[in-house]
Amino acid sequence: DDQLLAQAGEGVDVDGGGGHDDIYVRHTPASRGTTVDGGSSRDLVTLDVRKAGFGTGSPITVDLGRGVLRTRARAARVHGLEVLWIQGEDARWRVRGTQRNDDVIMQGGRSLEASMRGGRDSVVATRGRDVLDLGTGRGDFANGRRGRDTCLGAERVRSCEDVGSGRSGRDARDGRTPTPHGLERLAS
């Protein structure tokens, strides 16, 4: 069980290895080619992008299944991030989960569009307008916080004004997600 603190510059690799780790990664305007690997155990990874210089309202995508964090200008590799705490600037976040149990906690950010797929997932969103699709897993929890939020496929819901009835409608066989309320589907 490790506690790792890294300020991501260019080509920084953070590897938690085995055990339950707490990993804190601070992104800066110089962050390029960063890799964060939580390892095989359930880890808490904090991504601090408050001083990263992504720009107001910029789209930021974290695809946990494909292992990618992507912005307009930069990309990073992410692996084994089961509990993801994002300390964000004024950005529009998109998070795509895995078939495993994933937890996402937002601190900051303009909005969140989450597509969590399967597993027992938990999402605590931004203060803006969020769309949280907890997918086909069971025992999911969604907290939209402030703003007019849409929550789909969660058994336990807090602070969501538009709660979808039943499951999210995702086709569990191929992982495709319908476009909820006209919002763009997470980039593949």
XYZ file of C-alpha atoms in Angstrom:
188
model
C 0.000 0.000 0.000
C 1.658 3.168 -1.273
C 1.028 6.897 -1.242
C 2.410 8.546 -4.372
C 2.547 12.260 -5.210
C 3.613 13.369 -8.692
C 3.682 16.635 -10.569
C 3.270 15.621 -14.178
C 5.736 17.224 -16.536
C 6.713 15.647 -19.831
C 6.831 11.850 -20.042
C 6.088 11.168 -16.353
C 5.124 7.572 -15.501
C 3.357 6.872 -12.187
C 2.923 3.173 -11.325
C 1.186 2.115 -8.107
C 1.981 -1.581 -8.542
C 0.159 -4.096 -6.336
C -1.694 -3.145 -3.166
C -4.240 -0.453 -2.396
C -2.609 2.845 -3.301
C -3.381 6.550 -2.949
C -2.005 8.322 -6.015
C -2.102 12.115 -6.434
C -1.118 13.529 -9.826
C -1.004 17.296 -10.407
C -1.128 18.290 -14.075
C 0.561 21.500 -15.234
C 0.679 23.307 -18.594
C 3.880 21.312 -19.284
C 2.174 17.917 -18.742
C 2.623 15.788 -21.865
C 2.801 12.018 -22.344
C 1.929 11.209 -18.731
C 1.050 7.638 -17.733
C -0.809 6.813 -14.503
C -1.197 3.118 -13.615
C -2.991 2.208 -10.396
C -2.085 -1.468 -10.699
C -4.288 -4.468 -10.045
C -5.783 -3.528 -6.660
C -8.515 -1.001 -5.890
C -6.782 2.379 -5.740
C -7.732 6.015 -5.149
C -6.299 8.232 -7.882
C -6.625 12.004 -7.598
C -6.180 13.910 -10.868
C -5.613 17.577 -10.058
C -5.992 19.615 -13.259
C -6.857 22.951 -11.628
C -3.578 24.529 -12.832
C -3.221 22.542 -16.059
C -4.191 25.414 -18.345
C -6.753 23.498 -20.407
C -8.862 26.630 -20.881
C -12.322 27.670 -19.764
C -15.016 25.284 -20.971
C -12.546 22.908 -22.643
C -13.698 19.319 -23.209
C -11.736 16.687 -21.275
C -12.418 12.973 -21.825
C -11.342 10.159 -19.504
C -11.985 6.718 -21.023
C -11.148 4.213 -18.291
C -11.795 1.198 -20.538
C -9.411 2.350 -23.267
C -6.981 3.916 -20.816
C -6.971 7.462 -22.225
C -7.244 10.975 -20.820
C -7.688 13.370 -23.747
C -8.013 17.132 -24.190
C -7.898 19.228 -27.364
C -4.129 19.542 -27.206
C -2.840 16.780 -24.905
C -3.279 13.146 -24.039
C -2.252 10.841 -21.200
C -2.517 7.098 -20.529
C -4.500 5.829 -17.532
C -4.784 2.234 -16.277
C -6.272 0.577 -13.202
C -8.085 3.676 -11.883
C -11.023 2.249 -9.953
C -11.687 5.273 -7.709
C -11.101 8.508 -9.610
C -11.239 11.859 -7.828
C -11.001 14.737 -10.298
C -10.088 18.170 -8.988
C -11.047 20.112 -12.083
C -10.980 23.560 -13.510
C -13.855 25.066 -15.494
C -13.976 22.268 -18.059
C -16.634 20.042 -19.626
C -15.815 16.504 -18.503
C -16.699 13.205 -20.162
C -15.980 9.975 -18.324
C -16.509 6.515 -19.762
C -16.331 3.648 -17.292
C -15.587 -0.049 -17.586
C -17.526 -3.263 -16.955
C -15.927 -3.325 -13.477
C -16.862 -1.266 -10.393
C -15.884 2.372 -11.008
C -16.259 5.415 -8.757
C -15.926 9.020 -9.998
C -15.947 12.028 -7.690
C -15.849 15.523 -9.198
C -14.585 18.602 -7.398
C -14.990 21.532 -9.770
C -15.723 21.372 -13.464
C -18.480 22.967 -15.551
C -20.362 19.762 -16.399
C -20.000 15.981 -16.480
C -21.291 13.486 -19.008
C -20.669 10.035 -17.537
C -21.294 6.689 -19.237
C -20.321 4.049 -16.700
C -21.252 0.820 -18.549
C -21.410 -2.132 -16.086
C -20.347 -2.914 -12.531
C -21.470 -1.330 -9.279
C -20.656 2.320 -9.945
C -20.886 5.594 -8.048
C -20.715 9.078 -9.556
C -20.695 12.419 -7.725
C -20.984 15.088 -10.420
C -20.266 18.811 -10.869
C -22.358 21.805 -9.823
C -23.380 22.305 -13.461
C -25.748 20.446 -15.789
C -24.734 16.777 -15.771
C -25.856 13.607 -17.560
C -25.038 10.473 -15.563
C -25.686 7.096 -17.203
C -24.764 4.436 -14.663
C -25.210 1.602 -17.151
C -26.202 -2.004 -16.700
C -24.645 -2.728 -13.304
C -26.628 -3.157 -10.107
C -26.400 -1.139 -6.882
C -25.304 2.054 -8.679
C -25.337 5.484 -6.991
C -25.660 8.862 -8.755
C -25.382 12.289 -7.117
C -25.942 15.158 -9.551
C -25.245 17.856 -6.960
C -26.374 21.314 -8.119
C -27.682 22.150 -11.576
C -30.380 20.440 -13.636
C -29.095 16.881 -13.887
C -30.188 13.717 -15.666
C -29.508 10.350 -14.019
C -30.105 7.065 -15.838
C -29.739 3.477 -14.680
C -28.969 4.205 -11.007
C -30.764 2.395 -8.205
C -29.830 5.081 -5.677
C -30.155 8.732 -6.738
C -29.528 12.074 -5.037
C -29.935 15.604 -6.452
C -31.070 14.573 -9.937
C -34.043 16.445 -11.354
C -34.565 14.142 -14.352
C -34.400 10.509 -13.260
C -34.732 7.967 -16.057
C -37.075 5.138 -15.274
C -35.610 1.662 -15.400
C -32.238 0.874 -16.925
C -30.243 3.220 -19.127
C -31.237 1.487 -22.354
C -27.664 0.486 -23.106
C -27.312 -2.655 -25.149
C -25.263 -4.814 -22.784
C -24.097 -7.052 -25.649
C -22.107 -4.406 -27.512
C -21.673 -1.574 -24.968
C -23.302 1.081 -27.204
C -25.093 3.921 -25.455
C -28.084 5.770 -26.856
C -27.730 9.532 -26.928
C -29.580 10.795 -23.827
C -31.502 14.043 -24.300
C -29.640 14.964 -27.471
C -26.240 15.184 -25.829
C -23.355 13.837 -27.798
C -22.325 10.290 -26.943
C -18.884 9.862 -25.410
C -16.257 9.743 -28.105
C -15.173 6.216 -28.839
